[in-house]
Short mmCIF file of C-alpha atoms in Angstrom, two decimals:
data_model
loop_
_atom_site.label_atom_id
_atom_site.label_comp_id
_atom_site.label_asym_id
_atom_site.label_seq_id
_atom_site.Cartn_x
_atom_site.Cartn_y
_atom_site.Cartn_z
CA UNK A 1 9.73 -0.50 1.63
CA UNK A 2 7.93 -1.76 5.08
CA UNK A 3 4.75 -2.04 2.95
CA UNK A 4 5.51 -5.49 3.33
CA UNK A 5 5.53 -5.38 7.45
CA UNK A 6 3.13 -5.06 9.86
CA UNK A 7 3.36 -1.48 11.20
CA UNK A 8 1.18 -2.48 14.06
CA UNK A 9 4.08 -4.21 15.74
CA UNK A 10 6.78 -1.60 14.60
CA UNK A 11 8.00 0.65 17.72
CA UNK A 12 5.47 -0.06 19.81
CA UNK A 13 4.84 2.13 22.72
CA UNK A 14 7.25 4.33 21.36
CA UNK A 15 6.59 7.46 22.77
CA UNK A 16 6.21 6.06 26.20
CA UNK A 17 9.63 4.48 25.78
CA UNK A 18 11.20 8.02 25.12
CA UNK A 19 9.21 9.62 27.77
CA UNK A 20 10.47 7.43 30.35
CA UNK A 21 14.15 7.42 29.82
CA UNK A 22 16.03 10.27 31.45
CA UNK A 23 17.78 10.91 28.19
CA UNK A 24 19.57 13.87 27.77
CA UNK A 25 21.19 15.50 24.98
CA UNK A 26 24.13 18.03 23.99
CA UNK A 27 23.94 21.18 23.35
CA UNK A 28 26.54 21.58 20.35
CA UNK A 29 25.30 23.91 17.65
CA UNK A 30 26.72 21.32 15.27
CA UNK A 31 24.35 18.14 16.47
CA UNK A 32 21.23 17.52 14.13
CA UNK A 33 17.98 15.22 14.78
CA UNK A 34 16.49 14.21 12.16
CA UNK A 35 13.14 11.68 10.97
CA UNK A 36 13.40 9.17 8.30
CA UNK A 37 10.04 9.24 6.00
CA UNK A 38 9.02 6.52 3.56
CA UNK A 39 6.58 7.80 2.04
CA UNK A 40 5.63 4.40 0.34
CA UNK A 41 4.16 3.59 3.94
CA UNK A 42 3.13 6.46 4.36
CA UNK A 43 0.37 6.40 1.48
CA UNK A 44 -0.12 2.34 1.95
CA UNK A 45 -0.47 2.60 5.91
CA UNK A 46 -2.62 5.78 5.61
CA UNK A 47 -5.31 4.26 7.56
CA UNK A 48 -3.52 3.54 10.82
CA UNK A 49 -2.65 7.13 10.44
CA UNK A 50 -6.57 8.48 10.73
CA UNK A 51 -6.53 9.47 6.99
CA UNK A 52 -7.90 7.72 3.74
CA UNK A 53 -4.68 9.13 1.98
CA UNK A 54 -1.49 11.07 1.78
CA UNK A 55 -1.90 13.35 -0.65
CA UNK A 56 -1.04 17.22 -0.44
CA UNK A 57 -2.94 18.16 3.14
CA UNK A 58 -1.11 15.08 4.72
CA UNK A 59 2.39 15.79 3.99
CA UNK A 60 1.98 19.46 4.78
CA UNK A 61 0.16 18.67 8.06
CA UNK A 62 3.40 15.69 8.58
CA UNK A 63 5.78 19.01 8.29
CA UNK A 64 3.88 21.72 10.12
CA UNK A 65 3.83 18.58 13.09
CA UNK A 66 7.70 18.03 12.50
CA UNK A 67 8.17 21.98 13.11
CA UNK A 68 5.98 21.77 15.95
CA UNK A 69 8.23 18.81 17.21
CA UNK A 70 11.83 21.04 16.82
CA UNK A 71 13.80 18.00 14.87
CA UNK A 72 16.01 19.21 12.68
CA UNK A 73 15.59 17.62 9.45
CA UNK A 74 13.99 14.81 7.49
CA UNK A 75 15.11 11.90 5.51
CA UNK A 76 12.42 11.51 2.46
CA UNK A 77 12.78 7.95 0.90
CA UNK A 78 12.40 8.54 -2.71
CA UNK A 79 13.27 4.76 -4.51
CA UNK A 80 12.42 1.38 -2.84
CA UNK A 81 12.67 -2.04 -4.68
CA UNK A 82 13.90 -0.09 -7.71
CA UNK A 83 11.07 2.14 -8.19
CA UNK A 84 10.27 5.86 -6.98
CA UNK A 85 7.87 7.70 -5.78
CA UNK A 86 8.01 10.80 -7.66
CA UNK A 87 7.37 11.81 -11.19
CA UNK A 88 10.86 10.62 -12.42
CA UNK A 89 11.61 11.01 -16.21
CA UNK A 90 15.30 8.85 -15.79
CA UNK A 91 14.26 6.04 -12.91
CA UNK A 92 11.33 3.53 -12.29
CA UNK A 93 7.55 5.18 -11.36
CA UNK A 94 5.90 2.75 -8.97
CA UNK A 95 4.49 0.58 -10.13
CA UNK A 96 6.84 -0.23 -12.95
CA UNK A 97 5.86 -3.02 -15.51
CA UNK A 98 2.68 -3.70 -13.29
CA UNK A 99 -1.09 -2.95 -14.76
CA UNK A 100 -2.52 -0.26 -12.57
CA UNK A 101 -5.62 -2.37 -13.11
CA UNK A 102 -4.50 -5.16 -11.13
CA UNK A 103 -4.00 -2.97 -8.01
CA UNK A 104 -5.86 -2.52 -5.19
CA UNK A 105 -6.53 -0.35 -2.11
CA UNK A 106 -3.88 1.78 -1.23
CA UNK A 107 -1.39 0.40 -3.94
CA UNK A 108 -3.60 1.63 -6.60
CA UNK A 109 -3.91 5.14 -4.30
CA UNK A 110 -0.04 4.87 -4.63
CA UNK A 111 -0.21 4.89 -8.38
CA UNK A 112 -2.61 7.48 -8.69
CA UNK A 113 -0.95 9.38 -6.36
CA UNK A 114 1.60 9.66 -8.77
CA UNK A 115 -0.28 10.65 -11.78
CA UNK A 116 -2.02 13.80 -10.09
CA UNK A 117 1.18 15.49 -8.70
CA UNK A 118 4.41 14.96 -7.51
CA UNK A 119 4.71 14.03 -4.02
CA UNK A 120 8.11 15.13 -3.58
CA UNK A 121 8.32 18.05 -5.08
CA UNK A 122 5.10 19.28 -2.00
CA UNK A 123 7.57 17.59 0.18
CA UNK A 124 10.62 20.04 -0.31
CA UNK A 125 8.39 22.84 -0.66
CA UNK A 126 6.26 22.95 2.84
CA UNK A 127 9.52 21.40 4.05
CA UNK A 128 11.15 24.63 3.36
CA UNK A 129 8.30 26.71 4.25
CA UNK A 130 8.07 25.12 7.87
CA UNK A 131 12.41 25.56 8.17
CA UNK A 132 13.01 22.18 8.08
CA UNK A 133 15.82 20.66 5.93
CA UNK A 134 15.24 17.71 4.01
CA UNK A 135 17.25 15.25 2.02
CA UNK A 136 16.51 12.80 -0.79
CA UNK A 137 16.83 9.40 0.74
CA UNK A 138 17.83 7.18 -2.07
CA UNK A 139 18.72 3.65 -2.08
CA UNK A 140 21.56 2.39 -4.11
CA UNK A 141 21.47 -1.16 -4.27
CA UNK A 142 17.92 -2.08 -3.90
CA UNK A 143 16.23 -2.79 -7.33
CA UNK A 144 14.12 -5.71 -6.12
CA UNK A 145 14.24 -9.12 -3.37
CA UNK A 146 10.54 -9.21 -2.13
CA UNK A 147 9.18 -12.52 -3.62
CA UNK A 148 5.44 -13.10 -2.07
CA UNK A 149 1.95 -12.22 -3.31
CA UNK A 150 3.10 -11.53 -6.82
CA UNK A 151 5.25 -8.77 -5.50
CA UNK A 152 8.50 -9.55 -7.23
CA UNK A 153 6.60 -8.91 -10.99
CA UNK A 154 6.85 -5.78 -10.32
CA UNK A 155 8.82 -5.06 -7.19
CA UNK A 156 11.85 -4.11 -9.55
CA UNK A 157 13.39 -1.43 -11.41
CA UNK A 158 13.21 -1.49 -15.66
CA UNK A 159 17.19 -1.19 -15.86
CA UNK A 160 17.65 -4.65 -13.67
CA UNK A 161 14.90 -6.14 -15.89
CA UNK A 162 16.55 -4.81 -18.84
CA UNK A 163 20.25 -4.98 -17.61
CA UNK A 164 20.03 -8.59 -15.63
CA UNK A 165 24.15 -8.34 -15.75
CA UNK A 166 24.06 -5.14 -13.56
CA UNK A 167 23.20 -7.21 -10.32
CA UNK A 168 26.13 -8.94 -8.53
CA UNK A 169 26.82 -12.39 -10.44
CA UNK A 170 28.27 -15.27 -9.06
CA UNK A 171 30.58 -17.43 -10.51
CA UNK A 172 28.14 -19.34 -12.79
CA UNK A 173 26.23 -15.85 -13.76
CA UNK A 174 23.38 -16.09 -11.37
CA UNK A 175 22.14 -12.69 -9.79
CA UNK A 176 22.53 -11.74 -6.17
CA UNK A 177 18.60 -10.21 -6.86
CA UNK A 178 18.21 -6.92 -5.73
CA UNK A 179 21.16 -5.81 -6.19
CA UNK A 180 23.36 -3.41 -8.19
CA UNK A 181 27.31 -3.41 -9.31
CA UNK A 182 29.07 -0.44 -9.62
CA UNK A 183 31.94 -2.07 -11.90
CA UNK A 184 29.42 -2.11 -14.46
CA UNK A 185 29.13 1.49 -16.61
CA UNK A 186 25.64 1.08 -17.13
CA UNK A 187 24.71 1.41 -13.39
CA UNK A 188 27.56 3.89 -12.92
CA UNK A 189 25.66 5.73 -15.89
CA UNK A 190 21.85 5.31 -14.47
CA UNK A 191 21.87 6.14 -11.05
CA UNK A 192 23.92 9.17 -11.79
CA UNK A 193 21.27 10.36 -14.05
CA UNK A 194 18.93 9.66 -11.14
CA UNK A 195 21.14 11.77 -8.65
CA UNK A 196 20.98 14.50 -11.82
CA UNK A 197 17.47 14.36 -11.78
CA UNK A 198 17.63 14.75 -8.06
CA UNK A 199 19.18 17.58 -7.86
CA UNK A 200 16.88 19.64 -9.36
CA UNK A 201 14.93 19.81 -6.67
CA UNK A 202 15.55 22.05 -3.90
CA UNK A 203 17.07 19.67 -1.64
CA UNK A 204 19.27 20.08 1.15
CA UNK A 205 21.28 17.23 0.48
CA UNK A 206 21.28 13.46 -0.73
CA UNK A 207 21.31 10.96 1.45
CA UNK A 208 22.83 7.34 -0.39
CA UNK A 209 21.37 4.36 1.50
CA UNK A 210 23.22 1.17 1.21
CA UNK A 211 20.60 -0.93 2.70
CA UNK A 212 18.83 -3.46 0.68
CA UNK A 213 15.98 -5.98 0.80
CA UNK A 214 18.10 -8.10 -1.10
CA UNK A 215 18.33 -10.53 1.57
CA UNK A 216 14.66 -11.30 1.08
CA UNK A 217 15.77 -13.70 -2.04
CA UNK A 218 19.74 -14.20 -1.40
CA UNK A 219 22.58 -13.22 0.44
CA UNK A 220 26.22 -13.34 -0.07
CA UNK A 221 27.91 -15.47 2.48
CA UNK A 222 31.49 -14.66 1.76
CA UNK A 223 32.94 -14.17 -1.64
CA UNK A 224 29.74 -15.32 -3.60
CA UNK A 225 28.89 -12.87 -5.38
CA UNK A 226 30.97 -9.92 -7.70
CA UNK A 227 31.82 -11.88 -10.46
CA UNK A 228 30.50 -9.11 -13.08
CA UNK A 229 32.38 -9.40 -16.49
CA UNK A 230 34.38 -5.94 -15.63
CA UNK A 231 35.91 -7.28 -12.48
CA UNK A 232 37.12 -10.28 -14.25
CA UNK A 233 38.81 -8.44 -16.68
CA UNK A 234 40.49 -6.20 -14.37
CA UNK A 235 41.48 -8.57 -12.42
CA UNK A 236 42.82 -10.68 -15.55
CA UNK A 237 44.65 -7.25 -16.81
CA UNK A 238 46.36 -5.99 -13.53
CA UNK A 239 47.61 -10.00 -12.41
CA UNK A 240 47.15 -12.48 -15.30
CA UNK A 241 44.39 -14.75 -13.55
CA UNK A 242 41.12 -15.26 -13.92
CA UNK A 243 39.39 -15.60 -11.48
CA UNK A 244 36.55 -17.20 -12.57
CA UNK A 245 38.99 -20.78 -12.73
CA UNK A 246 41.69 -20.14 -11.04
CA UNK A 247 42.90 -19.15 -7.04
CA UNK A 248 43.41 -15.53 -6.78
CA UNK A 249 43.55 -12.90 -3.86
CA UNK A 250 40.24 -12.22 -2.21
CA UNK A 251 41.60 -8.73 -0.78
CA UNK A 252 42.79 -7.70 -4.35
CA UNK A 253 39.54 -8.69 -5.68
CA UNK A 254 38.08 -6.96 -3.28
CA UNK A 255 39.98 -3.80 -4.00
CA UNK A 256 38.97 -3.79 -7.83
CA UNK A 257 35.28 -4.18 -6.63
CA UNK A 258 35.54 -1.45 -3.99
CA UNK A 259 37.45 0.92 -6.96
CA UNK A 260 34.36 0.65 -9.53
CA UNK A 261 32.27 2.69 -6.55
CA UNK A 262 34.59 4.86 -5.30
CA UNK A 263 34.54 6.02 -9.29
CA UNK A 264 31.11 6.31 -8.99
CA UNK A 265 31.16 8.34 -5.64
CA UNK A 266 33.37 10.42 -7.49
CA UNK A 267 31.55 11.64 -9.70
CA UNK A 268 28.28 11.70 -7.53
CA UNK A 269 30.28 14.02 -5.54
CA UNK A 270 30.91 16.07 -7.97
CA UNK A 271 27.58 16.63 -9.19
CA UNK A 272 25.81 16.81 -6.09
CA UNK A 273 28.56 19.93 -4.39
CA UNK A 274 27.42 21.35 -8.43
CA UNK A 275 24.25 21.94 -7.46
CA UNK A 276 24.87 23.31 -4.12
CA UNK A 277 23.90 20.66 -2.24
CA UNK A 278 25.83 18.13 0.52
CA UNK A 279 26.00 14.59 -0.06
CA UNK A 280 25.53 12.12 2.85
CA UNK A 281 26.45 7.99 3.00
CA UNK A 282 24.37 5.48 4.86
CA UNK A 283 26.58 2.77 6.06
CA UNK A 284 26.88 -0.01 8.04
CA UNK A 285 28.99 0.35 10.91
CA UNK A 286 31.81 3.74 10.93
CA UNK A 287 34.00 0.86 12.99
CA UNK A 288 35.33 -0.62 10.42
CA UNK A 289 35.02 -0.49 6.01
CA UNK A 290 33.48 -3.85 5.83
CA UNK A 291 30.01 -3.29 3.74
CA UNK A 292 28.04 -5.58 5.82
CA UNK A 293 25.36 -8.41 5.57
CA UNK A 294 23.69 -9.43 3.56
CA UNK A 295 27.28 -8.29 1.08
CA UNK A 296 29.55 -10.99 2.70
CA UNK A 297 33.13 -9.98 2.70
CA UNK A 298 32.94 -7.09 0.27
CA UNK A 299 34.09 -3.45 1.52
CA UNK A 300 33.26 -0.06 1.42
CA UNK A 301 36.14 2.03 1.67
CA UNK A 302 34.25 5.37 2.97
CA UNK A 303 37.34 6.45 4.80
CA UNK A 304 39.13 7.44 1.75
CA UNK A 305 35.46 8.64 0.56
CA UNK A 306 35.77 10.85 3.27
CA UNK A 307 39.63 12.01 3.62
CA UNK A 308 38.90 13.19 -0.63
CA UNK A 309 35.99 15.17 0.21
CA UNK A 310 33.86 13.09 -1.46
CA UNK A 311 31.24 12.55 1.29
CA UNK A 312 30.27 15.45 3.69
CA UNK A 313 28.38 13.01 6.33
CA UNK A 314 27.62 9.69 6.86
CA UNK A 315 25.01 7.91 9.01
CA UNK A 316 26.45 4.53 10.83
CA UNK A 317 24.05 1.84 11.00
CA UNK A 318 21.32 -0.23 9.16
CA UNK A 319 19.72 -1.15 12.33
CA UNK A 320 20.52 -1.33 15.69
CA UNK A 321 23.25 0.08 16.59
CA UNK A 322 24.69 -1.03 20.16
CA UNK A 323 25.75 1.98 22.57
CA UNK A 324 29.65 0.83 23.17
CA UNK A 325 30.10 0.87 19.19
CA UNK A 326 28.94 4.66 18.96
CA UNK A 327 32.42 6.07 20.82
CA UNK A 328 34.04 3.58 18.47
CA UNK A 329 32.86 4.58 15.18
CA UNK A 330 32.84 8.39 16.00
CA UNK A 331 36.20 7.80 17.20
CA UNK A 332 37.46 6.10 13.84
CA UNK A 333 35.46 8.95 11.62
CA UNK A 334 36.90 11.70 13.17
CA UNK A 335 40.35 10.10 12.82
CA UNK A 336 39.88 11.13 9.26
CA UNK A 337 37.28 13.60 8.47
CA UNK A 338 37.60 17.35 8.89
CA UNK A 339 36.12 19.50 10.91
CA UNK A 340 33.38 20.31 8.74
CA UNK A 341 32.74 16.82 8.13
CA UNK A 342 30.05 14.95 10.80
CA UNK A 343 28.92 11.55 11.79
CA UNK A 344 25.27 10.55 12.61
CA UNK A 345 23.82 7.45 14.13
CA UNK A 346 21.06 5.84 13.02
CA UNK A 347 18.27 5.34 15.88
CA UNK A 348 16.48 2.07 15.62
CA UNK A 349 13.91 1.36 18.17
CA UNK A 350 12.62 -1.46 16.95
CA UNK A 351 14.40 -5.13 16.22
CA UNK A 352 12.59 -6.26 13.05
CA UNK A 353 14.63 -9.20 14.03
CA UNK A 354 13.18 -10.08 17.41
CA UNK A 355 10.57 -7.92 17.16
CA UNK A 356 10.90 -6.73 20.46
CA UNK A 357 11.21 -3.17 22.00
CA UNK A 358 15.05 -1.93 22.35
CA UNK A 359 15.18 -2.36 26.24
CA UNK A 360 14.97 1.09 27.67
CA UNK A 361 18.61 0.85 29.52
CA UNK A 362 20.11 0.38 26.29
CA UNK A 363 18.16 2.82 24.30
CA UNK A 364 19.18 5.17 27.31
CA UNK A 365 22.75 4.08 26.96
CA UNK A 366 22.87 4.86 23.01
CA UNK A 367 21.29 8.27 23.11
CA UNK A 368 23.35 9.18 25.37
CA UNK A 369 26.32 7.85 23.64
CA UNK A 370 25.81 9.98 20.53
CA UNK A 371 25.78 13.18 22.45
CA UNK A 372 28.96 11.87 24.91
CA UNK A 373 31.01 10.97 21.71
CA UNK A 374 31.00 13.75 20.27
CA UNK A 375 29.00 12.52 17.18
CA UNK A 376 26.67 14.92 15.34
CA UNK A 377 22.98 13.83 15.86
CA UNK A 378 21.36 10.64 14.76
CA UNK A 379 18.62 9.92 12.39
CA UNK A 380 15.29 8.12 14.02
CA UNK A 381 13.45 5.42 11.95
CA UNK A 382 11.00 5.71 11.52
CA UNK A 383 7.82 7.82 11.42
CA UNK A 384 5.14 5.33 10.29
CA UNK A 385 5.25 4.45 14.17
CA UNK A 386 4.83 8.04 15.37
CA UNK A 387 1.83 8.88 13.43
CA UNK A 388 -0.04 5.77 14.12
CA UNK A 389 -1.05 7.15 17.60
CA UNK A 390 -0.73 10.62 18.02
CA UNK A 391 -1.56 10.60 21.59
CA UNK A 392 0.09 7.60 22.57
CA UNK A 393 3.42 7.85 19.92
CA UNK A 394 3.85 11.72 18.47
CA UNK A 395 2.62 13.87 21.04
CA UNK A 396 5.29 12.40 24.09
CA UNK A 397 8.11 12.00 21.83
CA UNK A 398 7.26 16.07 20.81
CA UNK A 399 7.21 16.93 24.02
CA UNK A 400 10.18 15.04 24.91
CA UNK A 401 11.92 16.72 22.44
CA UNK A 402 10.76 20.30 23.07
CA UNK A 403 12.08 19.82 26.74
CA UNK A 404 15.14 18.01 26.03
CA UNK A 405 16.74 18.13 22.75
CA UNK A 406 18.36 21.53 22.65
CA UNK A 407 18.62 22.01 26.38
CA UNK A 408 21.84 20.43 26.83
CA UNK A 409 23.00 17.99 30.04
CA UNK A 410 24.30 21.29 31.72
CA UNK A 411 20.68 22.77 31.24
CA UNK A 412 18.85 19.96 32.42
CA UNK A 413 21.08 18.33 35.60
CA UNK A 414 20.36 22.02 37.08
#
């Protein structure tokens, strides 16, 4: 949740940016656009928005706008720092164990929010009544890590509080906070129920996001964490060691880790394509099946995820993602997927890191490189920035996209 971050320095001068760059885009029938929402900021940052709240009028005025705008589809964040925002009966309402009393301002709007309606169910509704598709954005290994202002009493799911083992343990039993291991039933069990839940909605898809803001309290800086009592005894029944005192072979530990989620994909899988619905993977890079920081050496083996049907997209990228690694990672998905399968990139136009502006020759170079790859769209994060200006963010970067987006280089070098 960016609740936490200054929006006013988030994609500045955005829609300027887009206007200026003589980007261009394919025409393939197959490439999608779409805008990642968190609605968390969306109620918190309301203000910056021209509105006192974002209740029912707001979110069907943000879809009538994205209709207007002729993207293809939104991303609607639906759990944060192990809580949701939506009238859940399996995970965490915001705010969790906290008294409602104690909030404030637009946190206490949040709450309230919640206890008048549901927020996503209006969401998939004027969605589909403006033709836009939307997917449940949910994050899988995010269940707390913000530790400022009191935040972290509540800034967690009740399973982690309740299920401290779940989280990635180290050697000596200490918690990589924030996050969740899939070796462990229990989480296999909860956030399956969640997807259940999920489903019910009339979602396009779900979209599993394997960022975290776990690396607000910890990170893993090689093998540190992954140490969870299940592991151990796998690893104890398949090669007599454990590896909790003795050597033992990182890649095969790695393996057994990798196995306990590919279980829970599995079955994910099977309950999402159930219900009618597609089921899309956030992921670091689509280079290579290394999970990425703040996880240290641990891996994600998506291409097998991918080759057994399991997945029927994934978005590359937490971040930034640089323009030469595009043709790469499109290159090493399609070496596996079928033709019905697609890869999106995730479009970062801000460095949270540097907190500078992409430079406009580079954001030129990795537009383009999506649509020159061969890739299937990208995903833009995010829309807090947009809707802070209007005339300054949303209404170029509509017009930009009216004109450009589904004209096609052909279409436009003529």
């Amino acid at each position: 949740m960016k609740s936490f971050i200054k929006y006013s320095s988030i994609i500045l001068f955005l829609g300027f940016l887009l206007w200026q760059v003589p980007v261009v885009f394919a025409s393939h029938s197959d490439q999608q656009y779409f805008i990642n929402v968190d609605y968390y900021d969306q109620v918190i940052y309301a203000s910056k928005f021209g509105y006192t709240t974002y209740r029912k009028p707001e979110i069907k005025q943000f879809f009538q706008k994205c209709k207007q705008m002729g993207v293809d589809g939104v991303l609607w964040r639906v759990s944060v720092l192990g809580q949701v925002a939506y009238q859940s009966k399996t995970a965490t309402i915001f705010p969790g164990n906290m008294d409602c009393n104690s909030l404030q301002g637009q946190y206490l709007e949040m709450a309230r929010i919640l206890q008048d309606f549901d927020p996503l169910d209006v969401a998939v509704k004027e969605a589909k009544a403006n033709g836009i598709k939307i997917f449940a954005w949910m994050t899988i290994s995010d269940e707390g890590g913000i530790k400022a202002n009191g935040f972290e009493k509540y800034c967690e799911s009740r399973f982690i509080t309740e299920n401290p083992h779940c989280a990635l343990l180290d050697k000596t039993g200490n918690a990589m906070v924030g996050t969740l291991c899939y070796s462990e039933p229990a989480v296999c069990k909860q956030k399956l129920a969640e997807i259940a839940e999920l489903c019910s909605y009339d979602f396009d898809g779900i979209y599993l996001c394997t960022r975290t803001h776990a690396f607000y309290r910890n990170t893993d800086k090689g093998d540190d964490y992954g140490y969870n009592m299940p592991v151990i005894q796998e690893y104890k029944r398949l090669y007599g060691k454990d590896i909790q005192k003795e050597p033992f072979d990182a890649n095969l530990w790695h393996q057994i880790r990798a196995e306990g989620f590919t279980k829970f994909l599995k079955n994910a899988s099977h309950i999402v394509h159930k219900s009618g619905k597609e089921l899309w993977l956030g992921i670091k890079t689509a280079e290579n099946e290394k999970y990425g920081w703040p996880y240290g050496n641990a891996v994600l083996p998506w291409k097998s995820w991918v080759k057994d049907g399991y997945i029927d997209a994934i978005i590359a990228g937490h971040n930034f993602v640089p323009p030469e690694a595009i043709a790469r990672g499109t290159k090493e998905f399609k070496s596996v997927a079928k033709s019905n399968q697609r890869i999106l990139f995730w479009i970062q136009l801000f460095n949270y890191q540097t907190a500078k502006r992409t430079d406009l020759d580079v954001l030129e170079k990795m537009i383009k490189a999506i649509d020159e790859s061969g890739a299937n769209g990208g995903s833009m994060h995010e829309v807090a920035g947009l809707e802070e200006d209007m005339t300054g963010y949303w209404d170029p970067v509509s017009e930009f996209v009216q004109k450009n987006w589904r004209k096609g280089i052909d279409a436009i070098q003529k």
